[in-house]
Each structure stands twice: as C-alpha cells, then as structure tokens.
C-alpha cells in the first residue's frame, strides 16, 4: 500500500497520484504549492526508518548530486527529511520512462543502428559528467530513462529524447538500507554481485541497454541463476544473428564493454560510446564534389573564347598583322606551322617522309595544329600579294634541326636486338641438362624481338605492373573470416602489439569459439616486420598449416594463412619478402 494518498499534503507538496515503486522507494506525481509546478516526489526507503548514520550519509551524497547540471540529466529540485522519512524531488516528465505506455509505443526496439548509437552516446555523456564529479549512478535501467518526446520523425539533428534520472538513489539503499527487491536488475554488472560498484559498472549497464536496442531482446535470458552464470562466463548470443546490419567491429566493442572484469572494459564510458560512434559510416561529402564540378567550368569557357577571337582577327587583318598576332599569344604553334609549309614546297620528298614518320608517332598532335592553319594560309596566299611569303623562309632553318633529332632516335632500337641474338644461341648446348630447361623458356622470349619488337616489350611491363601495383595500396592488416559466414573483416595493424583472444580487453576479439583462449596470440611489430607469438594457448596457433611453438615467434609474410580455433586470418603487408623469413625469433619478455 502506498505511504501517501491522493490530495495528501507532504510538506509543501500535494500528492496528485501514485506512480510506482522501485528499489529505492515510492514515486508520486505531486504539485509544488509554492512554485505552482508539477514535480516527481520520491520517498526513500519508506517501509522503514533508516538509522542516523545512513541518514547523514544520504545528506552528504545528495549535497553533491543536487549540484549536477547537465542537459541529459533530470535535475534534482529539492531533498530533505520529514518525520524521519527521506525524500527527493526532481523534474516531472509527463510521458514517464521507457517502461511507460508512451515510452513503449514510441520507442519499440530494435532501433536503427544510427539512432541506438547516438542515444547511447548522449546517455554516456551524462554518465561521464557524473563520474568526473565523483558520483555513480549504480542502477541504470529502462525505468531510469525518462522520455521527453516522441521519435525523430523529421530527422532533427542532435535529437535528444531521453533524460537520465535517480542518480545514486538505488545504490544508496542497497548499501545502507533493506530493499524490498533483493534481485539485481539485468543491467547490473558481475562485480555488483559482491556489492562493488565502479564507473565501469555503469558502462556494463549501458552496453546491455544498447544490445537490447539493437537486437530487440536483452543479451541474457533465463532464471536469475542462469543469467548470473551467463555474465560470469561471457556467454552472449551473437548480435549479428538478430540484426544483420550490425558490423563485426560494433559487436566486438559491445562485447568488450560486457566483459566480466571491469579492468578489461573501456577506460571510461565516454571512450566506449565514442568507439561506437566512430564505426558509423560518415555522410557523403557533397560539397567537395560540387566544388570540383564547378572548377573546370570556367576552363572550358576560356578555350572556345580564345579560338574564335583569333579566327576573326585573321579574316579582318592583313597577313603581316596576322602573323604578328599569332606569334604574340602562342609562340609554339606558330613556329611549328611556319617551317613545315615552306619545307613541303621546296624539298618535296624529304619533308614528306619526315611528316609521315611524325604523323605515325605523334598522330594526336599534328592534326590539331595543321588543318586550321594550312587552310587559312593557302587561301590567304592566293588572295594576298606574293611579297608576304618572303619572311617565311627565314625561320625555316631554325625548326628544321628540331625534327631531325626526333627521327635519329628511331633507328636507335634497331641495334638493340642485334646483340640480343648473339648470347641467345650460346646457351643452346646447355639445353640437354635437366636443370637449365626452365631457364631456356624465358630466354626464348627475346627472340621474337627481331621479327616484332612490340610483342615482348608489351608483355614484360604488364607482368611488372601486376607485381608492383597492388603492394603500395595495401597497409598491414589481418583479413578475418567469420565462422559460418562469407563475410570478412579487415583489422588494420596500427599498434606495435596486437593481442588476439576471447577476453574483452583483446584488440582482436574472438568470442564465438570456446576453443579460443582468453589471451590466445600476440602480434608484434619488430624491425619493420610482424612476428606472431603463441601465448601458451590451449589449442595452439597455426601458420600455413604448421603449429607454432610456445616460446618462439614466426615472422609473417604477405599472404600467410593463420588459423586460431574456427577463425581463419590472412596477413597482408607491403613489407618485401626476405629469403630467411621462416626464421623463428625468441619471445621478448
């Protein structure tokens, strides 16, 4: 039976209705008759008067909690003692908590991954604020998360629908009182079984809530004894089996926050939330694409503006002024065009051959410069008087030596195949030996150079490019194959030491296989190479089918296959392969 009735006065507060009870006490909707506002009145441990030492401790703790002021916290408005009964007054929210009818209607799990992580990040900010001021929540559950508004239908940025309430109240009653409900909530951490509460306990509780928001069910199901056993053994159903959109990295982060020992979790609850936020795919960058699309626009406008201006000037001005105008803005096309036309008129055979050779080698450059200039100059030479071509033969000797060195290197590749056939027939008598036979195959490749030099030259660089191009784009990483799935996960090796195992503190977490040890393997970066060590695991570490010894390490090379339990890993790295890469190194302790 509630301790207070409707319309009953409690100090300056008038009770409107009974809301419910919990571990810490009973909650009522009340009216502040002095300030004329609705509040939530909470009687602490109303079924029994606490001893004097406990009441003094209550005032010491509430003095710090009442000073907390954060946008994601329900502010404490008043606290005190009347007739030996302790009470706390906080902000009233009409919609209630996530367990109310409105909360269950508006926020039905599973949430989208983005919403769940962002809501969890907001709660983590409030809890981090509490921890930095020496306080703990101690009992984070759905009943302590108040609902301010409905879901974010309009996609409002920075949408915050929740408030965190009842900081430290349930923890206080469990330490100094006799709670009517002895069972711990499902969000309680394993260390709370021994009445030990740390900031990592709030991290564990938030991870349980995030799992519930993503999967639509809690990570532990069963009787209280079964749930305790699941927590202590870190037995959790894979989150990806309920939500296929959850990545392997996101599930690994949640599993680390759900570790048995607080030391194996993240150093702070904010670090845990930030790790989850970092896994979200960033939005597409539309601004740089629009900038890139707008930059070439003026360049294309300038090109057509210069060409018609030159043609119009050539038609209206005499030939001498046209030549001067052509030399001023563009020196290169004028010098190339002027020497070619007089050479064609005087020595017909020689420039014809040179122009044909140039046209075959540089076909893209000649048609751009010759056709427009040739047609205009021929038409103008017929209409204008003949003294105009007199300055034309003057620059003829200047460009003539320019194409000559271009034609000279053409016969240069001809003497190259001459010395090639000389050493080729020499290894012919060695063909009968069994060992040199594979060497004779690559030696036969340069022979077709005498008949067609283009075929061997094109094949050799292609093979070199195939070997060289993929390496620069690969950073040291482990390609992990999930058990029973074709999906792979890339783990980039950024640290000097990378731990692999089933413990929540491991960098690479393999928690879906009981045959994997808690600290199974260690990957070290030593002397620009990566060396793999077996951490005295129960079932061993296999590289390319060979089991590693406990006290020795194996220097990995690009493409090595690693087997740890049911997990398959492929090591990829750009470090060049050494001939003695199979050497084993002693463990560095």
Coordinates of C-alpha atoms in Angstrom, one line a residue:
X1 CA 0.0 0.0 0.0
X2 CA 1.4 3.5 -0.9
X3 CA 2.6 5.5 2.0
X4 CA 0.9 8.7 0.7
X5 CA -2.6 9.1 -0.6
X6 CA -4.1 11.3 -3.3
X7 CA -4.5 15.0 -2.2
X8 CA -2.4 14.4 0.9
X9 CA -0.1 17.2 1.8
X10 CA 3.6 16.3 2.4
X11 CA 5.4 19.5 3.5
X12 CA 4.6 21.9 0.7
X13 CA 3.8 19.2 -1.9
X14 CA 0.3 18.0 -2.6
X15 CA 0.1 14.4 -3.9
X16 CA -1.7 14.0 -7.2
X17 CA -1.3 10.3 -7.9
X18 CA 0.8 7.3 -7.2
X19 CA 3.3 6.5 -10.0
X20 CA 5.0 3.3 -8.8
X21 CA 7.8 1.8 -6.6
X22 CA 11.2 0.5 -7.1
X23 CA 14.4 -0.5 -5.3
X24 CA 15.0 3.0 -3.8
X25 CA 11.4 3.8 -2.8
X26 CA 8.0 5.1 -4.0
X27 CA 7.3 7.8 -6.6
X28 CA 4.4 10.2 -6.8
X29 CA 3.2 12.9 -9.1
X30 CA 2.9 15.9 -6.9
X31 CA 2.3 19.7 -7.1
X32 CA 4.6 22.3 -5.6
X33 CA 2.1 24.6 -3.9
X34 CA 4.7 27.3 -3.5
X35 CA 6.1 27.5 -7.1
X36 CA 2.9 26.1 -8.7
X37 CA 4.5 23.4 -10.8
X38 CA 4.3 19.6 -11.2
X39 CA 7.2 17.6 -9.7
X40 CA 8.0 14.0 -9.0
X41 CA 8.2 13.2 -5.3
X42 CA 10.2 10.2 -4.3
X43 CA 10.1 8.7 -0.8
X44 CA 13.4 7.0 0.0
X45 CA 13.1 3.7 1.9
X46 CA 9.5 4.5 3.2
X47 CA 8.9 1.0 4.7
X48 CA 11.5 1.5 7.4
X49 CA 13.2 4.5 9.1
X50 CA 16.9 4.4 8.4
X51 CA 19.4 4.7 11.2
X52 CA 21.1 8.1 11.9
X53 CA 24.4 7.1 10.2
X54 CA 22.5 6.2 7.0
X55 CA 20.5 9.5 7.1
X56 CA 23.7 11.5 7.5
X57 CA 25.3 9.7 4.6
X58 CA 22.1 10.4 2.5
X59 CA 22.6 14.2 3.0
X60 CA 26.3 14.0 2.2
X61 CA 25.6 12.3 -1.1
X62 CA 22.6 14.4 -2.1
X63 CA 24.6 17.5 -1.5
X64 CA 26.8 16.6 -4.4
X65 CA 24.1 15.0 -6.6
X66 CA 21.8 18.1 -6.3
X67 CA 24.6 20.3 -7.8
X68 CA 24.7 18.2 -11.0
X69 CA 23.5 20.2 -14.0
X70 CA 23.6 18.6 -17.4
X71 CA 21.2 18.8 -20.4
X72 CA 20.7 15.0 -20.4
X73 CA 20.0 14.8 -16.6
X74 CA 16.7 15.2 -14.7
X75 CA 17.6 18.0 -12.2
X76 CA 17.1 17.4 -8.5
X77 CA 14.9 20.3 -7.2
X78 CA 14.7 19.5 -3.5
X79 CA 15.6 16.9 -0.9
X80 CA 15.2 16.6 2.8
X81 CA 13.7 14.7 5.8
X82 CA 10.2 14.9 7.3
X83 CA 9.3 12.9 10.4
X84 CA 12.3 10.6 9.8
X85 CA 11.4 9.9 6.2
X86 CA 13.8 10.9 3.5
X87 CA 12.6 12.3 0.2
X88 CA 13.9 13.7 -3.2
X89 CA 12.1 15.9 -5.6
X90 CA 13.0 16.1 -9.2
X91 CA 11.7 17.3 -12.5
X92 CA 8.4 15.8 -13.7
X93 CA 8.1 14.3 -17.2
X94 CA 4.5 13.6 -18.5
X95 CA 5.5 10.7 -20.8
X96 CA 7.2 8.8 -18.0
X97 CA 10.1 6.4 -18.6
X98 CA 10.8 3.9 -21.4
X99 CA 8.7 1.3 -19.5
X100 CA 5.6 3.5 -19.6
X101 CA 2.9 3.1 -22.2
X102 CA 4.1 6.1 -24.2
X103 CA 7.7 5.0 -24.0
X104 CA 7.0 1.5 -25.2
X105 CA 4.8 2.9 -28.0
X106 CA 7.2 5.5 -29.3
X107 CA 10.5 3.5 -28.9
X108 CA 10.0 -0.1 -29.8
X109 CA 13.2 -2.0 -30.3
X110 CA 15.1 -2.8 -32.4
X111 CA 16.2 0.7 -33.2
X112 CA 18.2 1.7 -36.3
X113 CA 22.0 1.4 -35.7
X114 CA 22.5 5.1 -36.0
X115 CA 19.7 6.0 -33.6
X116 CA 20.8 3.5 -31.0
X117 CA 24.4 4.6 -31.0
X118 CA 23.5 8.3 -30.9
X119 CA 21.1 7.8 -28.0
X120 CA 23.7 5.7 -26.2
X121 CA 26.3 8.4 -26.8
X122 CA 24.0 11.1 -25.2
X123 CA 23.5 8.9 -22.1
X124 CA 27.2 8.2 -22.0
X125 CA 27.9 12.0 -21.9
X126 CA 25.6 12.4 -18.9
X127 CA 27.2 9.4 -17.1
X128 CA 30.7 10.7 -17.9
X129 CA 29.7 14.0 -16.4
X130 CA 28.5 12.2 -13.2
X131 CA 31.7 10.2 -12.9
X132 CA 34.0 13.2 -13.2
X133 CA 32.3 14.7 -10.2
X134 CA 32.8 11.7 -8.0
X135 CA 29.3 10.2 -8.3
X136 CA 27.9 7.0 -9.6
X137 CA 24.5 6.0 -10.9
X138 CA 24.8 2.4 -9.9
X139 CA 21.4 1.2 -11.3
X140 CA 21.0 2.2 -14.8
X141 CA 17.8 0.6 -16.2
X142 CA 15.0 1.4 -18.6
X143 CA 12.9 2.8 -15.7
X144 CA 15.5 5.5 -15.0
X145 CA 15.5 6.8 -18.6
X146 CA 12.7 9.3 -19.0
X147 CA 11.1 10.1 -22.3
X148 CA 10.8 13.8 -23.2
X149 CA 9.4 13.5 -26.7
X150 CA 8.4 11.0 -29.4
X151 CA 10.7 9.6 -32.1
X152 CA 12.7 11.8 -34.5
X153 CA 10.3 11.7 -37.5
X154 CA 11.6 15.0 -39.0
X155 CA 15.3 13.9 -38.8
X156 CA 16.2 16.8 -36.5
X157 CA 20.0 16.9 -35.9
X158 CA 21.1 16.5 -32.3
X159 CA 17.7 15.0 -31.4
X160 CA 17.7 14.1 -27.6
X161 CA 14.6 12.3 -26.5
X162 CA 15.8 11.0 -23.1
X163 CA 16.7 12.2 -19.6
X164 CA 18.6 10.3 -17.0
X165 CA 17.1 10.2 -13.5
X166 CA 17.6 8.8 -10.0
X167 CA 21.4 9.1 -9.8
X168 CA 22.8 7.1 -6.9
X169 CA 19.4 6.5 -5.1
X170 CA 19.2 2.7 -5.6
X171 CA 22.9 2.3 -4.9
X172 CA 22.4 4.2 -1.6
X173 CA 19.5 2.0 -0.5
X174 CA 21.4 -1.3 -1.3
X175 CA 24.4 -0.1 0.8
X176 CA 22.6 1.3 3.8
X177 CA 19.0 0.0 3.8
X178 CA 17.0 -3.1 3.3
X179 CA 15.5 -3.1 -0.2
X180 CA 12.3 -5.0 -0.7
X181 CA 13.6 -6.3 -4.1
X182 CA 16.8 -8.2 -3.4
X183 CA 17.3 -9.3 -7.0
X184 CA 19.7 -7.2 -9.1
X185 CA 18.4 -5.9 -12.5
X186 CA 19.6 -7.5 -15.7
X187 CA 21.7 -4.4 -16.4
X188 CA 23.8 -4.9 -13.2
X189 CA 27.5 -5.8 -13.7
X190 CA 29.1 -9.0 -12.4
X191 CA 31.1 -7.1 -9.7
X192 CA 27.8 -5.8 -8.2
X193 CA 27.1 -9.3 -7.0
X194 CA 29.7 -8.6 -4.3
X195 CA 28.3 -5.1 -3.7
X196 CA 31.2 -3.5 -5.6
X197 CA 30.2 -0.6 -7.8
X198 CA 32.6 1.3 -10.1
X199 CA 32.2 3.6 -13.1
X200 CA 32.8 0.5 -15.2
X201 CA 29.5 -0.9 -13.8
X202 CA 27.6 1.9 -15.5
X203 CA 29.4 1.1 -18.7
X204 CA 28.3 -2.5 -18.5
X205 CA 24.7 -1.4 -17.9
X206 CA 24.7 0.9 -20.9
X207 CA 26.1 -1.9 -23.1
X208 CA 23.2 -4.1 -22.0
X209 CA 20.7 -1.4 -23.0
X210 CA 22.4 -0.8 -26.3
X211 CA 22.3 -4.6 -27.0
X212 CA 18.6 -4.5 -26.3
X213 CA 18.0 -1.6 -28.6
X214 CA 19.9 -3.2 -31.5
X215 CA 18.7 -6.8 -31.1
X216 CA 15.2 -6.3 -29.7
X217 CA 15.9 -8.6 -26.7
X218 CA 18.4 -8.5 -23.8
X219 CA 21.7 -10.3 -24.1
X220 CA 20.9 -12.6 -21.2
X221 CA 17.7 -14.7 -20.8
X222 CA 16.8 -17.2 -18.1
X223 CA 16.4 -17.5 -14.4
X224 CA 18.5 -15.3 -12.1
X225 CA 21.0 -18.1 -11.5
X226 CA 21.3 -18.7 -15.3
X227 CA 21.7 -15.0 -16.0
X228 CA 24.5 -14.8 -13.4
X229 CA 26.2 -17.8 -15.0
X230 CA 26.0 -16.2 -18.5
X231 CA 27.5 -13.0 -17.2
X232 CA 30.4 -14.7 -15.4
X233 CA 31.2 -16.9 -18.5
X234 CA 30.7 -14.1 -21.0
X235 CA 28.2 -16.2 -22.9
X236 CA 26.3 -13.9 -25.2
X237 CA 24.3 -14.7 -28.3
X238 CA 26.0 -13.0 -31.3
X239 CA 24.3 -9.7 -32.0
X240 CA 24.5 -10.2 -35.8
X241 CA 22.1 -13.2 -35.6
X242 CA 19.3 -10.7 -34.6
X243 CA 20.4 -7.7 -36.6
X244 CA 22.3 -8.4 -39.8
X245 CA 23.2 -4.7 -40.2
X246 CA 25.4 -4.8 -37.1
X247 CA 29.1 -5.0 -38.1
X248 CA 31.7 -7.2 -36.6
X249 CA 33.5 -4.2 -35.2
X250 CA 30.4 -2.9 -33.5
X251 CA 29.7 -6.2 -31.9
X252 CA 33.3 -6.5 -30.7
X253 CA 33.0 -3.1 -29.0
X254 CA 29.8 -4.1 -27.2
X255 CA 31.4 -7.4 -26.1
X256 CA 34.4 -5.6 -24.6
X257 CA 32.1 -3.4 -22.6
X258 CA 30.3 -6.6 -21.4
X259 CA 33.5 -8.2 -20.1
X260 CA 33.4 -9.9 -16.7
X261 CA 36.3 -7.9 -15.2
X262 CA 36.0 -4.1 -15.0
X263 CA 39.7 -3.7 -15.9
X264 CA 39.0 -5.4 -19.3
X265 CA 36.4 -2.8 -20.3
X266 CA 37.0 0.6 -21.8
X267 CA 38.9 3.1 -19.6
X268 CA 35.8 5.3 -19.5
X269 CA 32.2 5.1 -20.5
X270 CA 32.7 8.0 -23.0
X271 CA 35.5 6.1 -24.7
X272 CA 33.1 3.2 -25.1
X273 CA 30.5 5.4 -26.7
X274 CA 33.0 7.2 -28.9
X275 CA 34.3 3.9 -30.2
X276 CA 30.8 3.0 -31.3
X277 CA 30.2 6.4 -32.9
X278 CA 33.4 6.0 -34.9
X279 CA 32.0 2.9 -36.6
X280 CA 29.1 4.8 -38.2
X281 CA 29.6 5.5 -41.9
X282 CA 30.2 9.2 -42.4
X283 CA 27.8 11.1 -44.7
X284 CA 28.7 11.6 -48.3
X285 CA 30.7 14.7 -49.0
X286 CA 28.6 16.5 -51.4
X287 CA 30.4 19.9 -51.1
X288 CA 33.8 18.8 -52.5
X289 CA 32.1 17.2 -55.5
X290 CA 30.2 20.4 -56.3
X291 CA 33.4 22.3 -56.0
X292 CA 35.2 20.0 -58.3
X293 CA 32.4 20.2 -60.8
X294 CA 32.4 24.0 -60.7
X295 CA 36.1 24.4 -61.1
X296 CA 36.5 23.0 -64.7
X297 CA 33.5 25.1 -65.9
X298 CA 35.5 28.3 -66.4
X299 CA 38.3 26.5 -68.0
X300 CA 36.1 25.1 -70.8
X301 CA 34.6 28.6 -71.3
X302 CA 38.0 30.1 -71.8
X303 CA 39.1 27.7 -74.5
X304 CA 36.3 28.5 -77.0
X305 CA 36.6 32.2 -76.3
X306 CA 40.2 32.4 -77.5
X307 CA 39.8 30.4 -80.7
X308 CA 37.1 32.4 -82.4
X309 CA 38.8 35.6 -81.5
X310 CA 41.9 34.5 -83.4
X311 CA 40.0 33.4 -86.5
X312 CA 38.1 36.7 -86.6
X313 CA 41.3 38.7 -86.4
X314 CA 42.9 36.6 -89.2
X315 CA 40.0 37.3 -91.5
X316 CA 39.9 41.1 -90.9
X317 CA 43.6 41.9 -90.6
X318 CA 46.3 41.7 -93.3
X319 CA 48.6 38.7 -93.4
X320 CA 51.6 40.5 -91.8
X321 CA 49.5 41.6 -88.8
X322 CA 48.0 38.1 -88.5
X323 CA 51.5 36.6 -88.3
X324 CA 52.5 39.1 -85.6
X325 CA 49.3 38.4 -83.6
X326 CA 49.8 34.7 -83.9
X327 CA 53.4 34.9 -82.6
X328 CA 52.5 37.1 -79.7
X329 CA 49.9 34.9 -77.9
X330 CA 51.1 31.4 -78.9
X331 CA 54.7 31.1 -80.0
X332 CA 54.8 27.3 -80.1
X333 CA 52.0 26.6 -82.7
X334 CA 53.4 29.4 -85.0
X335 CA 56.9 28.1 -85.0
X336 CA 55.7 24.6 -85.7
X337 CA 53.4 25.6 -88.5
X338 CA 55.6 28.0 -90.4
X339 CA 58.6 25.8 -91.1
X340 CA 56.5 22.9 -92.2
X341 CA 54.8 24.6 -95.1
X342 CA 58.0 26.0 -96.8
X343 CA 59.7 22.7 -96.5
X344 CA 56.9 21.0 -98.2
X345 CA 57.0 23.4 -101.1
X346 CA 60.8 23.4 -101.7
X347 CA 62.2 19.9 -100.9
X348 CA 59.1 17.8 -101.6
X349 CA 60.4 14.2 -100.9
X350 CA 62.4 14.7 -97.6
X351 CA 59.8 16.5 -95.5
X352 CA 57.1 14.3 -96.8
X353 CA 58.8 11.3 -95.4
X354 CA 59.5 13.1 -92.1
X355 CA 56.0 14.3 -91.8
X356 CA 54.7 10.7 -92.4
X357 CA 57.0 9.4 -89.7
X358 CA 56.0 12.1 -87.3
X359 CA 52.3 11.5 -88.1
X360 CA 52.7 7.8 -87.2
X361 CA 54.5 8.5 -84.0
X362 CA 52.5 11.6 -82.8
X363 CA 49.2 11.4 -84.6
X364 CA 47.3 13.3 -81.9
X365 CA 49.5 16.5 -82.1
X366 CA 49.7 17.1 -85.9
X367 CA 46.0 17.1 -86.9
X368 CA 45.3 19.7 -84.2
X369 CA 47.8 22.3 -85.5
X370 CA 48.0 21.7 -89.3
X371 CA 44.4 21.6 -90.6
X372 CA 43.1 25.0 -89.4
X373 CA 46.4 26.9 -90.2
X374 CA 47.0 25.2 -93.5
X375 CA 43.6 26.1 -95.0
X376 CA 43.8 29.7 -93.9
X377 CA 47.3 30.3 -95.1
X378 CA 46.7 28.7 -98.5
X379 CA 43.6 30.8 -99.1
X380 CA 45.3 34.0 -97.9
X381 CA 48.5 33.4 -100.0
X382 CA 46.3 33.2 -103.1
X383 CA 44.4 36.4 -102.4
X384 CA 47.3 38.4 -100.9
X385 CA 50.3 39.6 -102.9
X386 CA 53.4 37.4 -103.1
X387 CA 55.9 39.5 -101.0
X388 CA 54.2 38.0 -97.9
X389 CA 56.0 34.6 -98.2
X390 CA 59.4 36.3 -98.2
X391 CA 59.7 36.3 -94.3
X392 CA 58.5 32.7 -94.3
X393 CA 61.7 31.0 -95.4
X394 CA 63.7 33.0 -92.8
X395 CA 62.7 30.8 -89.8
X396 CA 62.9 27.7 -91.9
X397 CA 66.5 26.7 -90.8
X398 CA 65.5 27.2 -87.1
X399 CA 62.8 24.4 -86.8
X400 CA 64.5 22.1 -89.3
X401 CA 67.0 20.7 -86.8
X402 CA 64.2 20.1 -84.3
X403 CA 62.6 17.2 -86.1
X404 CA 66.0 15.7 -87.0
X405 CA 66.9 14.6 -83.5
X406 CA 63.4 13.2 -83.2
X407 CA 64.0 11.0 -86.3
X408 CA 67.5 10.0 -85.2
X409 CA 66.4 8.0 -82.1
X410 CA 64.1 6.0 -84.3
X411 CA 66.9 3.7 -85.6
X412 CA 68.2 3.5 -82.0
X413 CA 66.1 0.5 -81.1
X414 CA 67.4 -1.3 -84.3
X415 CA 70.9 -2.1 -82.9
X416 CA 69.3 -3.2 -79.6
X417 CA 68.1 -6.6 -80.9
X418 CA 71.5 -7.2 -82.7
X419 CA 73.4 -8.0 -79.5
X420 CA 70.4 -9.8 -78.1
X421 CA 70.6 -12.8 -80.6
X422 CA 74.3 -13.2 -80.0
X423 CA 74.1 -14.6 -76.5
X424 CA 70.9 -16.4 -77.2
X425 CA 72.4 -19.3 -79.3
X426 CA 75.2 -19.7 -76.6
X427 CA 73.1 -21.5 -74.0
X428 CA 71.7 -23.8 -76.7
X429 CA 74.1 -26.6 -76.0
X430 CA 73.1 -26.5 -72.3
X431 CA 69.5 -27.5 -73.1
X432 CA 70.2 -31.2 -72.7
X433 CA 70.8 -30.7 -69.0
X434 CA 67.7 -31.2 -66.8
X435 CA 68.2 -28.1 -64.6
X436 CA 68.6 -25.3 -67.3
X437 CA 65.5 -26.4 -69.2
X438 CA 63.1 -24.0 -67.3
X439 CA 65.7 -21.2 -67.9
X440 CA 65.6 -21.8 -71.6
X441 CA 61.9 -20.8 -71.7
X442 CA 62.4 -17.1 -70.6
X443 CA 65.5 -17.0 -72.9
X444 CA 63.3 -17.7 -75.9
X445 CA 61.2 -14.7 -75.3
X446 CA 63.6 -12.1 -76.6
X447 CA 64.0 -14.0 -79.9
X448 CA 60.7 -12.6 -81.4
X449 CA 62.1 -9.1 -80.9
X450 CA 63.9 -9.4 -84.3
X451 CA 60.6 -10.1 -86.1
X452 CA 58.2 -8.0 -83.9
X453 CA 59.7 -6.0 -81.1
X454 CA 56.3 -4.7 -79.9
X455 CA 55.1 -8.1 -78.5
X456 CA 57.8 -8.9 -75.9
X457 CA 58.0 -5.2 -74.9
X458 CA 54.3 -5.1 -74.1
X459 CA 54.3 -8.4 -72.1
X460 CA 57.2 -7.6 -69.8
X461 CA 56.0 -4.3 -68.4
X462 CA 52.5 -5.8 -67.8
X463 CA 53.9 -8.5 -65.6
X464 CA 56.0 -6.0 -63.7
X465 CA 52.9 -3.8 -63.2
X466 CA 50.9 -6.7 -61.9
X467 CA 53.5 -7.4 -59.2
X468 CA 54.1 -3.8 -58.3
X469 CA 50.8 -2.1 -58.3
X470 CA 48.8 -3.9 -55.6
X471 CA 51.5 -3.6 -53.0
X472 CA 51.6 0.2 -52.4
X473 CA 47.8 0.2 -51.8
X474 CA 47.9 -2.4 -49.0
X475 CA 48.6 -1.5 -45.4
X476 CA 49.5 -4.1 -42.8
X477 CA 46.2 -5.8 -41.8
X478 CA 44.5 -9.0 -40.9
X479 CA 41.7 -10.3 -43.1
X480 CA 39.4 -12.2 -40.7
X481 CA 36.8 -14.7 -41.9
X482 CA 33.8 -15.1 -39.7
X483 CA 32.8 -18.6 -38.8
X484 CA 29.9 -19.9 -40.9
X485 CA 29.8 -16.7 -43.0
X486 CA 31.3 -15.5 -46.2
X487 CA 31.7 -12.0 -44.8
X488 CA 35.3 -10.9 -44.0
X489 CA 36.6 -8.2 -41.6
X490 CA 39.7 -6.1 -42.1
X491 CA 41.6 -5.3 -39.0
X492 CA 44.3 -2.6 -39.7
X493 CA 47.5 -3.1 -37.6
X494 CA 48.2 0.3 -36.2
X495 CA 49.8 -0.6 -32.8
X496 CA 53.2 -2.1 -32.0
X497 CA 51.5 -5.0 -30.2
X498 CA 48.1 -6.5 -31.1
X499 CA 46.5 -9.1 -28.8
X500 CA 44.2 -11.8 -30.1
X501 CA 41.9 -13.9 -27.9
X502 CA 38.5 -14.3 -26.3
X503 CA 39.0 -11.7 -23.5
X504 CA 37.2 -8.4 -23.7
X505 CA 40.4 -6.5 -23.4
X506 CA 41.9 -8.1 -26.6
X507 CA 42.4 -6.0 -29.6
X508 CA 41.1 -8.7 -31.9
X509 CA 38.2 -10.3 -30.1
X510 CA 37.3 -14.0 -31.0
X511 CA 34.4 -14.7 -28.6
X512 CA 32.3 -17.0 -30.8
X513 CA 34.6 -20.0 -30.2
X514 CA 35.1 -21.7 -26.9
X515 CA 38.3 -23.4 -28.1
X516 CA 40.0 -19.9 -28.3
X517 CA 41.9 -19.0 -25.2
X518 CA 41.3 -15.7 -23.4
X519 CA 44.8 -14.4 -24.5
X520 CA 45.5 -16.7 -27.4
X521 CA 48.1 -15.0 -29.6
X522 CA 50.3 -11.8 -29.8
X523 CA 51.3 -10.0 -32.9
X524 CA 54.4 -7.7 -32.5
X525 CA 55.9 -5.2 -34.9
X526 CA 59.7 -5.8 -34.7
X527 CA 62.3 -4.4 -37.1
X528 CA 59.8 -3.5 -39.8
X529 CA 58.3 -7.0 -39.7
X530 CA 55.4 -8.6 -37.9
X531 CA 56.1 -11.6 -35.7
X532 CA 53.3 -13.8 -34.4
X533 CA 53.6 -15.5 -30.9
X534 CA 51.5 -18.2 -29.3
X535 CA 50.5 -17.0 -25.8
X536 CA 50.6 -20.6 -24.4
X537 CA 47.1 -21.2 -25.8
X538 CA 45.2 -24.4 -25.2
X539 CA 44.7 -25.4 -28.9
X540 CA 47.7 -23.6 -30.5
X541 CA 48.3 -21.2 -33.4
X542 CA 48.8 -22.5 -36.9
X543 CA 50.5 -20.6 -39.7
X544 CA 50.2 -22.2 -43.2
X545 CA 49.2 -25.4 -41.5
X546 CA 52.2 -25.6 -39.1
X547 CA 51.7 -25.2 -35.4
X548 CA 53.8 -22.5 -33.6
X549 CA 55.9 -23.3 -30.6
X550 CA 55.1 -21.5 -27.3
X551 CA 58.4 -19.8 -26.8
X552 CA 59.2 -18.8 -30.4
X553 CA 57.7 -16.4 -32.9
X554 CA 57.1 -16.6 -36.6
X555 CA 57.9 -13.7 -38.9
X556 CA 54.8 -13.3 -41.2
X557 CA 54.9 -12.6 -44.9
X558 CA 52.3 -11.2 -47.2
X559 CA 49.6 -13.8 -47.8
X560 CA 50.3 -16.1 -44.8
X561 CA 47.3 -18.1 -43.6
X562 CA 46.7 -18.1 -39.8
X563 CA 44.3 -20.5 -38.0
X564 CA 43.1 -19.7 -34.5
X565 CA 40.3 -22.1 -33.4
X566 CA 37.5 -21.8 -36.0
X567 CA 38.7 -18.4 -37.2
X568 CA 40.8 -18.0 -40.4
X569 CA 43.1 -15.0 -40.9
X570 CA 45.1 -13.8 -43.8
X571 CA 48.1 -11.5 -43.2
X572 CA 48.5 -8.7 -45.8
X573 CA 51.5 -6.4 -45.7
X574 CA 53.7 -4.5 -48.2
X575 CA 57.0 -5.4 -46.5
X576 CA 59.2 -7.2 -49.0
X577 CA 59.6 -10.9 -48.5
X578 CA 63.0 -12.0 -47.2
X579 CA 64.6 -15.3 -48.1
X580 CA 65.0 -16.2 -44.4
X581 CA 61.5 -15.2 -43.4
X582 CA 60.9 -18.7 -41.9
X583 CA 63.4 -17.9 -39.1
X584 CA 61.9 -18.1 -35.6
X585 CA 62.5 -15.4 -33.0
X586 CA 62.6 -15.9 -29.3
X587 CA 59.9 -14.4 -27.3
X588 CA 60.6 -10.9 -25.9
X589 CA 59.5 -10.9 -22.3

